[in-house]
Amino acid sequence: MTTFPIEKIRADFPILKETIRNKPLVYLDNAATCQKPQAVIDSISHCYSHEYANVHRGVHTLSVMATDRYEGAREKVKDFINASSTKEIVFVRGATEAINLIAQTFGKSNIKQGDEILITAMEHHSNIVPWQMLCEQTGAVLKVAPINLQGELIVDEFEKLISDKTKLVAVVHMSNALGTVNPVKKIIAAAKVKNIAVLLDGAQAIPHMTINVQELDCDFYVFSGHKLYAPAGIGVLYGKQALLEAMPPYQGGGDMIRKVTFDETEYNTLPYKFEAGTPSIADVVGLGAAIDYLNEIGMDNIAAYEAELLDYATEKAKQIAGLKIIGEAEDKGAILSFVLDKIHPHDIGTMLDSLGIAIRAGHHCAMPVMDFFEVPATARASFAMYNTKEEIDVLINGIEQLIEVFG
Amino acid sequence: MFDDLRDLYQEVIFDHNRNPRNFRVMENADRKVEGFNPLCGDRLTLFLKMDGDEIIDASFQGSGCAISTASVSLMTEIVKGKTEAEAEVLFKQFHAMTTGKEEDIDLEVIGKLAVLAGVREYPARVKCATLAWHTLDAALKNEEKSISTE
């Protein structure tokens, strides 16, 4: 029996007290974005009220303070994912920007005509489109490893697609549409045999489990702050130092240089080489505060609690006639994607909204997944550490009622 | 339980969703256009039979949410026997009604389509309702083979 401090956690999130159409908010759209605890909101406010100035270049007190906080947050991120150095932590806008950065720097310098990039059929558009764009630019080929009807990667087929031409494997750690957690250690091991670099898209995984990039031995790991109870507009690209050193810069401008003349310009050291312009200072501080908050609760405790929620929701959902769960991988995170007989996800979403329940209805930026399961869209309930079994009861009850009304 | 939604999901909507009118493939159609709402996956193929500038038959295939299905079903009913010009007037009126611009809505012209007026309170669903009419507009103009609401 878990003694997860759910009441205290819920009290920490001010938005959970909101009412929607006169009903208590039941926020089950966490795979789209998570809500923020007061500590994170306060950290941003505190930054702008007391410790805000531009970072890195100033000599005055406020600038030194702001830099301390900013670089302090970078240390927190490094520890949170167990990277070996802060040189390996680059702040970007989000996972999408991180993947585009890797595609346009690592990709452009290492991937040529006829080379192959291997992804899977369950990827989010952010881990498909940048590679399609790169393939168009370079003449490389995009290979897609298939999934089965449970929403799992078919590992044999994946391994068969690794060839002598494969230059990069880019795989989602946890699918936002299906909840599937991929066997990333196996994937990385298979790629390492041929010395192929591996990028893991951790946007969905990072709030649900402990991430240890050294243990995983992935070459790149990307995630967004807004799915980690941190502000929207900040994200992290982790890359092994040797790889980042070899990559050319992404955006040019201030801070990513050591010296500029009109004859030649020297780029800065890591990680600053990839951080052009004034960063989102307060958002970085907010990310640090979110990590502090999560560390107090413990990622393993969160994982265990969410597993309970998923089991509870899945069991209840399976009892509803006419409900089909999409994505039933053996290893799965706290996401429940489903369809109802003859009732379109859009209608499910609007009806549940009238009961104060926020779910997502659509293609979840994973149109190929929808095509594979031959559905136009799914309804998706996704859980976070502040959700409860009572909220799941409200969801299930709502689904049962709307099936009756549509009947 | 869903009292708030009475404005949107009226009985007529449920009826047209359950039993969509003119839901068939049309052999020898004069116009055939596909409409697609990428936001949610509503997809329809609209068939028209014309006699000069008069729409003498309309039918559709496809799948989508209750709002989009009811909307296209109602549309195919109301445009039969209308001229292109009359259908265009209906399109403008329907668009104005669903996007909340209430002036100049002629209730006599709009007729049964008024049942979808509630969608203006649900901005996320307006495109579901208007997909049918955007598709019709493209079919009448004979310009596109497929349109998208984005």
Short mmCIF file of N, CA and C in Angstrom, two decimals, chain A residues 41-177:
data_model
loop_
_atom_site.label_atom_id
_atom_site.label_comp_id
_atom_site.label_asym_id
_atom_site.label_seq_id
_atom_site.Cartn_x
_atom_site.Cartn_y
_atom_site.Cartn_z
N ILE A 41 5.73 28.32 -10.01
CA ILE A 41 5.15 29.63 -10.31
C ILE A 41 5.87 30.72 -9.51
N ASP A 42 6.10 30.44 -8.23
CA ASP A 42 6.77 31.41 -7.36
C ASP A 42 8.20 31.67 -7.80
N SER A 43 8.87 30.62 -8.28
CA SER A 43 10.28 30.79 -8.64
C SER A 43 10.41 31.77 -9.81
N ILE A 44 9.44 31.73 -10.72
CA ILE A 44 9.48 32.64 -11.88
C ILE A 44 9.20 34.07 -11.42
N SER A 45 8.18 34.15 -10.57
CA SER A 45 7.82 35.45 -10.04
C SER A 45 8.98 36.04 -9.22
N HIS A 46 9.60 35.21 -8.43
CA HIS A 46 10.73 35.64 -7.59
C HIS A 46 11.90 36.11 -8.46
N CYS A 47 12.12 35.37 -9.52
CA CYS A 47 13.21 35.74 -10.45
C CYS A 47 12.98 37.14 -10.98
N TYR A 48 11.81 37.37 -11.53
CA TYR A 48 11.54 38.68 -12.12
C TYR A 48 11.45 39.78 -11.07
N SER A 49 11.09 39.42 -9.83
CA SER A 49 10.94 40.44 -8.78
C SER A 49 12.25 40.78 -8.10
N HIS A 50 13.18 39.81 -8.04
CA HIS A 50 14.36 40.04 -7.19
C HIS A 50 15.70 39.67 -7.79
N GLU A 51 15.71 38.76 -8.78
CA GLU A 51 17.02 38.24 -9.19
C GLU A 51 17.16 38.21 -10.71
N TYR A 52 16.57 39.18 -11.37
CA TYR A 52 16.57 39.11 -12.84
C TYR A 52 17.53 40.12 -13.46
N ALA A 53 18.37 39.61 -14.33
CA ALA A 53 19.21 40.47 -15.16
C ALA A 53 19.73 39.57 -16.27
N ASN A 54 20.42 40.12 -17.24
CA ASN A 54 20.91 39.24 -18.29
C ASN A 54 22.10 38.43 -17.75
N VAL A 55 22.20 37.22 -18.27
CA VAL A 55 23.17 36.29 -17.69
C VAL A 55 24.49 36.32 -18.46
N HIS A 56 25.54 35.87 -17.82
CA HIS A 56 26.85 35.57 -18.39
C HIS A 56 27.75 36.78 -18.65
N ARG A 57 27.14 37.91 -19.03
CA ARG A 57 28.06 38.96 -19.49
C ARG A 57 28.22 40.12 -18.51
N GLY A 58 27.39 40.14 -17.49
CA GLY A 58 27.40 41.34 -16.64
C GLY A 58 28.40 41.28 -15.51
N VAL A 59 28.80 42.45 -15.02
CA VAL A 59 29.72 42.52 -13.88
C VAL A 59 28.95 42.90 -12.62
N HIS A 60 27.72 43.41 -12.81
CA HIS A 60 27.00 43.91 -11.63
C HIS A 60 26.34 42.76 -10.86
N THR A 61 25.98 43.07 -9.63
CA THR A 61 25.49 42.06 -8.68
C THR A 61 24.31 41.26 -9.21
N LEU A 62 23.30 41.98 -9.74
CA LEU A 62 22.10 41.29 -10.21
C LEU A 62 22.43 40.28 -11.31
N SER A 63 23.36 40.68 -12.18
CA SER A 63 23.72 39.78 -13.28
C SER A 63 24.41 38.53 -12.75
N VAL A 64 25.28 38.73 -11.76
CA VAL A 64 25.98 37.58 -11.17
C VAL A 64 24.98 36.64 -10.51
N MET A 65 23.99 37.23 -9.80
CA MET A 65 22.95 36.43 -9.14
C MET A 65 22.16 35.63 -10.17
N ALA A 66 21.73 36.33 -11.23
CA ALA A 66 20.92 35.68 -12.26
C ALA A 66 21.70 34.55 -12.90
N THR A 67 22.98 34.79 -13.16
CA THR A 67 23.83 33.75 -13.77
C THR A 67 23.96 32.54 -12.85
N ASP A 68 24.12 32.82 -11.56
CA ASP A 68 24.19 31.74 -10.57
C ASP A 68 22.96 30.86 -10.62
N ARG A 69 21.81 31.50 -10.64
CA ARG A 69 20.54 30.76 -10.67
C ARG A 69 20.42 29.96 -11.95
N TYR A 70 20.77 30.61 -13.07
CA TYR A 70 20.65 29.99 -14.39
C TYR A 70 21.56 28.77 -14.48
N GLU A 71 22.84 28.97 -14.14
CA GLU A 71 23.78 27.84 -14.23
C GLU A 71 23.50 26.81 -13.14
N GLY A 72 22.96 27.28 -12.03
CA GLY A 72 22.55 26.36 -10.96
C GLY A 72 21.48 25.41 -11.47
N ALA A 73 20.56 25.94 -12.26
CA ALA A 73 19.50 25.10 -12.83
C ALA A 73 20.10 24.08 -13.79
N ARG A 74 21.11 24.49 -14.52
CA ARG A 74 21.76 23.57 -15.45
C ARG A 74 22.37 22.39 -14.69
N GLU A 75 22.99 22.69 -13.53
CA GLU A 75 23.53 21.62 -12.68
C GLU A 75 22.42 20.67 -12.25
N LYS A 76 21.29 21.25 -11.88
CA LYS A 76 20.16 20.42 -11.43
C LYS A 76 19.71 19.48 -12.53
N VAL A 77 19.65 20.00 -13.76
CA VAL A 77 19.24 19.14 -14.88
C VAL A 77 20.25 18.02 -15.07
N LYS A 78 21.53 18.40 -15.02
CA LYS A 78 22.60 17.40 -15.20
C LYS A 78 22.47 16.28 -14.17
N ASP A 79 22.20 16.63 -12.94
CA ASP A 79 22.06 15.62 -11.89
C ASP A 79 20.79 14.81 -12.07
N PHE A 80 19.73 15.50 -12.51
CA PHE A 80 18.42 14.85 -12.66
C PHE A 80 18.47 13.69 -13.67
N ILE A 81 19.24 13.88 -14.74
CA ILE A 81 19.33 12.81 -15.74
C ILE A 81 20.67 12.08 -15.67
N ASN A 82 21.49 12.42 -14.66
CA ASN A 82 22.81 11.80 -14.47
C ASN A 82 23.72 11.91 -15.70
N ALA A 83 23.79 13.11 -16.23
CA ALA A 83 24.78 13.37 -17.28
C ALA A 83 26.13 13.54 -16.59
N SER A 84 27.22 13.39 -17.34
CA SER A 84 28.53 13.45 -16.68
C SER A 84 29.04 14.88 -16.54
N SER A 85 28.48 15.81 -17.28
CA SER A 85 28.99 17.18 -17.21
C SER A 85 27.93 18.17 -17.66
N THR A 86 28.00 19.40 -17.14
CA THR A 86 27.04 20.43 -17.57
C THR A 86 27.32 20.85 -19.01
N LYS A 87 28.50 20.49 -19.53
CA LYS A 87 28.78 20.80 -20.95
C LYS A 87 27.84 20.03 -21.87
N GLU A 88 27.20 19.00 -21.30
CA GLU A 88 26.34 18.14 -22.12
C GLU A 88 24.88 18.55 -22.03
N ILE A 89 24.60 19.64 -21.31
CA ILE A 89 23.21 20.08 -21.13
C ILE A 89 23.00 21.40 -21.87
N VAL A 90 22.23 21.34 -22.96
CA VAL A 90 21.95 22.54 -23.75
C VAL A 90 20.49 22.94 -23.53
N PHE A 91 20.25 24.20 -23.22
CA PHE A 91 18.88 24.67 -23.07
C PHE A 91 18.33 25.09 -24.42
N VAL A 92 17.16 24.58 -24.75
CA VAL A 92 16.47 24.92 -25.99
C VAL A 92 15.02 25.22 -25.63
N ARG A 93 14.17 25.41 -26.67
CA ARG A 93 12.78 25.75 -26.40
C ARG A 93 11.96 24.54 -25.97
N GLY A 94 12.36 23.38 -26.46
CA GLY A 94 11.61 22.17 -26.16
C GLY A 94 12.19 21.01 -26.92
N ALA A 95 11.59 19.84 -26.77
CA ALA A 95 12.09 18.64 -27.45
C ALA A 95 12.10 18.83 -28.96
N THR A 96 11.07 19.49 -29.49
CA THR A 96 11.00 19.69 -30.94
C THR A 96 12.19 20.48 -31.44
N GLU A 97 12.53 21.57 -30.74
CA GLU A 97 13.68 22.36 -31.16
C GLU A 97 14.96 21.54 -31.03
N ALA A 98 15.06 20.74 -29.98
CA ALA A 98 16.25 19.92 -29.77
C ALA A 98 16.46 18.97 -30.95
N ILE A 99 15.37 18.33 -31.39
CA ILE A 99 15.50 17.37 -32.49
C ILE A 99 15.88 18.10 -33.79
N ASN A 100 15.27 19.25 -34.01
CA ASN A 100 15.64 20.03 -35.19
C ASN A 100 17.10 20.45 -35.15
N LEU A 101 17.57 20.82 -33.96
CA LEU A 101 18.97 21.21 -33.79
C LEU A 101 19.89 20.04 -34.16
N ILE A 102 19.58 18.87 -33.64
CA ILE A 102 20.40 17.69 -33.92
C ILE A 102 20.37 17.37 -35.41
N ALA A 103 19.20 17.47 -36.01
CA ALA A 103 19.07 17.16 -37.44
C ALA A 103 19.92 18.12 -38.27
N GLN A 104 19.88 19.38 -37.93
CA GLN A 104 20.55 20.38 -38.76
C GLN A 104 22.03 20.55 -38.44
N THR A 105 22.51 19.97 -37.34
CA THR A 105 23.94 20.07 -37.04
C THR A 105 24.60 18.70 -37.13
N PHE A 106 24.27 17.80 -36.23
CA PHE A 106 24.80 16.43 -36.31
C PHE A 106 24.39 15.80 -37.66
N GLY A 107 23.12 16.00 -37.99
CA GLY A 107 22.59 15.39 -39.20
C GLY A 107 23.30 15.88 -40.45
N LYS A 108 23.35 17.19 -40.59
CA LYS A 108 23.96 17.78 -41.80
C LYS A 108 25.42 17.40 -41.95
N SER A 109 26.15 17.28 -40.83
CA SER A 109 27.58 16.99 -40.98
C SER A 109 27.89 15.51 -41.10
N ASN A 110 26.97 14.63 -40.70
CA ASN A 110 27.30 13.20 -40.71
C ASN A 110 26.49 12.37 -41.69
N ILE A 111 25.38 12.92 -42.16
CA ILE A 111 24.47 12.11 -42.96
C ILE A 111 24.47 12.60 -44.40
N LYS A 112 24.79 11.68 -45.31
CA LYS A 112 24.92 12.05 -46.72
C LYS A 112 23.93 11.27 -47.59
N GLN A 113 23.98 11.53 -48.85
CA GLN A 113 23.11 10.85 -49.81
C GLN A 113 23.25 9.34 -49.69
N GLY A 114 22.11 8.67 -49.61
CA GLY A 114 22.12 7.21 -49.53
C GLY A 114 22.24 6.68 -48.12
N ASP A 115 22.62 7.53 -47.17
CA ASP A 115 22.66 7.10 -45.76
C ASP A 115 21.24 6.88 -45.26
N GLU A 116 21.13 6.17 -44.14
CA GLU A 116 19.80 5.87 -43.61
C GLU A 116 19.62 6.38 -42.19
N ILE A 117 18.39 6.85 -41.94
CA ILE A 117 17.99 7.25 -40.59
C ILE A 117 16.85 6.33 -40.20
N LEU A 118 16.95 5.70 -39.04
CA LEU A 118 15.95 4.71 -38.63
C LEU A 118 15.11 5.25 -37.47
N ILE A 119 13.79 5.33 -37.71
CA ILE A 119 12.86 5.74 -36.64
C ILE A 119 11.82 4.62 -36.50
N THR A 120 10.78 4.85 -35.70
CA THR A 120 9.74 3.82 -35.57
C THR A 120 8.40 4.37 -36.04
N ALA A 121 7.44 3.44 -36.16
CA ALA A 121 6.11 3.82 -36.65
C ALA A 121 5.26 4.49 -35.58
N MET A 122 5.79 4.62 -34.36
CA MET A 122 4.97 5.22 -33.31
C MET A 122 5.43 6.63 -32.94
N GLU A 123 6.29 7.22 -33.77
CA GLU A 123 6.85 8.52 -33.40
C GLU A 123 5.85 9.67 -33.46
N HIS A 124 6.13 10.66 -32.64
CA HIS A 124 5.46 11.97 -32.66
C HIS A 124 6.01 12.72 -33.88
N HIS A 125 5.23 13.59 -34.46
CA HIS A 125 5.66 14.33 -35.65
C HIS A 125 7.01 15.01 -35.45
N SER A 126 7.32 15.42 -34.22
CA SER A 126 8.58 16.12 -33.98
C SER A 126 9.78 15.21 -34.20
N ASN A 127 9.57 13.89 -34.17
CA ASN A 127 10.66 12.95 -34.43
C ASN A 127 10.47 12.26 -35.77
N ILE A 128 9.70 12.90 -36.64
CA ILE A 128 9.53 12.41 -38.01
C ILE A 128 9.92 13.54 -38.98
N VAL A 129 9.25 14.67 -38.84
CA VAL A 129 9.38 15.74 -39.83
C VAL A 129 10.80 16.30 -39.94
N PRO A 130 11.51 16.56 -38.83
CA PRO A 130 12.89 17.06 -39.00
C PRO A 130 13.75 16.10 -39.82
N TRP A 131 13.50 14.80 -39.69
CA TRP A 131 14.29 13.81 -40.46
C TRP A 131 13.86 13.78 -41.91
N GLN A 132 12.55 13.95 -42.15
CA GLN A 132 12.09 14.04 -43.54
C GLN A 132 12.72 15.24 -44.23
N MET A 133 12.78 16.35 -43.48
CA MET A 133 13.38 17.56 -44.03
C MET A 133 14.86 17.33 -44.32
N LEU A 134 15.56 16.66 -43.39
CA LEU A 134 16.98 16.39 -43.58
C LEU A 134 17.20 15.49 -44.79
N CYS A 135 16.33 14.48 -44.92
CA CYS A 135 16.45 13.55 -46.06
C CYS A 135 16.26 14.29 -47.38
N GLU A 136 15.33 15.24 -47.38
CA GLU A 136 15.14 16.04 -48.60
C GLU A 136 16.39 16.86 -48.92
N GLN A 137 17.01 17.39 -47.86
CA GLN A 137 18.18 18.25 -48.08
C GLN A 137 19.39 17.44 -48.52
N THR A 138 19.55 16.21 -47.97
CA THR A 138 20.79 15.48 -48.18
C THR A 138 20.66 14.30 -49.14
N GLY A 139 19.44 13.85 -49.40
CA GLY A 139 19.28 12.64 -50.20
C GLY A 139 19.42 11.37 -49.37
N ALA A 140 19.34 11.50 -48.04
CA ALA A 140 19.35 10.32 -47.18
C ALA A 140 17.96 9.69 -47.21
N VAL A 141 17.88 8.48 -46.64
CA VAL A 141 16.63 7.71 -46.69
C VAL A 141 16.10 7.47 -45.29
N LEU A 142 14.79 7.66 -45.11
CA LEU A 142 14.17 7.44 -43.81
C LEU A 142 13.58 6.03 -43.76
N LYS A 143 14.03 5.26 -42.77
CA LYS A 143 13.49 3.91 -42.60
C LYS A 143 12.61 3.90 -41.35
N VAL A 144 11.51 3.13 -41.40
CA VAL A 144 10.56 3.13 -40.29
C VAL A 144 10.35 1.71 -39.78
N ALA A 145 10.70 1.46 -38.52
CA ALA A 145 10.51 0.14 -37.93
C ALA A 145 9.05 -0.03 -37.53
N PRO A 146 8.45 -1.19 -37.84
CA PRO A 146 7.01 -1.36 -37.63
C PRO A 146 6.63 -1.64 -36.18
N ILE A 147 5.34 -1.42 -35.89
CA ILE A 147 4.78 -1.75 -34.57
C ILE A 147 3.70 -2.81 -34.77
N ASN A 148 3.34 -3.48 -33.68
CA ASN A 148 2.27 -4.48 -33.75
C ASN A 148 0.96 -3.90 -33.23
N LEU A 149 -0.09 -4.73 -33.21
CA LEU A 149 -1.41 -4.22 -32.85
C LEU A 149 -1.53 -3.88 -31.36
N GLN A 150 -0.55 -4.31 -30.56
CA GLN A 150 -0.56 -3.88 -29.15
C GLN A 150 0.10 -2.51 -29.03
N GLY A 151 0.68 -2.04 -30.13
CA GLY A 151 1.37 -0.76 -30.07
C GLY A 151 2.81 -0.91 -29.62
N GLU A 152 3.35 -2.12 -29.76
CA GLU A 152 4.75 -2.34 -29.37
C GLU A 152 5.65 -2.35 -30.59
N LEU A 153 6.89 -1.92 -30.41
CA LEU A 153 7.87 -2.01 -31.47
C LEU A 153 8.17 -3.48 -31.72
N ILE A 154 8.19 -3.88 -33.00
CA ILE A 154 8.58 -5.26 -33.33
C ILE A 154 10.10 -5.28 -33.39
N VAL A 155 10.72 -5.70 -32.31
CA VAL A 155 12.16 -5.55 -32.15
C VAL A 155 12.94 -6.28 -33.25
N ASP A 156 12.49 -7.49 -33.63
CA ASP A 156 13.18 -8.23 -34.70
C ASP A 156 13.23 -7.42 -35.98
N GLU A 157 12.07 -6.87 -36.35
CA GLU A 157 12.01 -6.08 -37.58
C GLU A 157 12.87 -4.83 -37.47
N PHE A 158 12.86 -4.24 -36.28
CA PHE A 158 13.71 -3.07 -36.05
C PHE A 158 15.17 -3.42 -36.30
N GLU A 159 15.60 -4.54 -35.71
CA GLU A 159 17.02 -4.93 -35.84
C GLU A 159 17.38 -5.23 -37.29
N LYS A 160 16.40 -5.81 -38.02
CA LYS A 160 16.68 -6.11 -39.44
C LYS A 160 16.89 -4.84 -40.26
N LEU A 161 16.29 -3.75 -39.80
CA LEU A 161 16.39 -2.50 -40.56
C LEU A 161 17.68 -1.75 -40.31
N ILE A 162 18.47 -2.20 -39.32
CA ILE A 162 19.78 -1.58 -39.08
C ILE A 162 20.72 -2.11 -40.14
N SER A 163 21.30 -1.20 -40.91
CA SER A 163 22.19 -1.64 -41.99
C SER A 163 23.51 -0.92 -41.88
N ASP A 164 24.41 -1.23 -42.82
CA ASP A 164 25.70 -0.54 -42.84
C ASP A 164 25.56 0.92 -43.22
N LYS A 165 24.37 1.27 -43.74
CA LYS A 165 24.17 2.66 -44.14
C LYS A 165 23.49 3.49 -43.04
N THR A 166 23.05 2.82 -41.97
CA THR A 166 22.34 3.54 -40.92
C THR A 166 23.30 4.47 -40.18
N LYS A 167 22.96 5.76 -40.12
CA LYS A 167 23.83 6.71 -39.44
C LYS A 167 23.23 7.19 -38.12
N LEU A 168 21.93 7.03 -37.97
CA LEU A 168 21.27 7.51 -36.75
C LEU A 168 20.02 6.69 -36.50
N VAL A 169 19.83 6.34 -35.23
CA VAL A 169 18.57 5.73 -34.79
C VAL A 169 17.89 6.75 -33.88
N ALA A 170 16.63 7.11 -34.21
CA ALA A 170 15.92 8.10 -33.39
C ALA A 170 14.60 7.48 -32.95
N VAL A 171 14.44 7.28 -31.66
CA VAL A 171 13.31 6.51 -31.15
C VAL A 171 12.67 7.23 -29.96
N VAL A 172 11.36 7.14 -29.89
CA VAL A 172 10.66 7.73 -28.74
C VAL A 172 10.82 6.81 -27.53
N HIS A 173 11.07 7.39 -26.38
CA HIS A 173 11.24 6.58 -25.18
C HIS A 173 9.88 6.07 -24.71
N MET A 174 8.91 7.00 -24.65
CA MET A 174 7.53 6.62 -24.31
C MET A 174 6.59 7.33 -25.27
N SER A 175 5.72 6.57 -25.92
CA SER A 175 4.82 7.13 -26.93
C SER A 175 3.72 7.96 -26.29
N ASN A 176 3.51 9.17 -26.82
CA ASN A 176 2.46 10.03 -26.27
C ASN A 176 1.07 9.59 -26.70
N ALA A 177 1.00 8.85 -27.83
CA ALA A 177 -0.30 8.44 -28.34
C ALA A 177 -0.74 7.10 -27.73
#
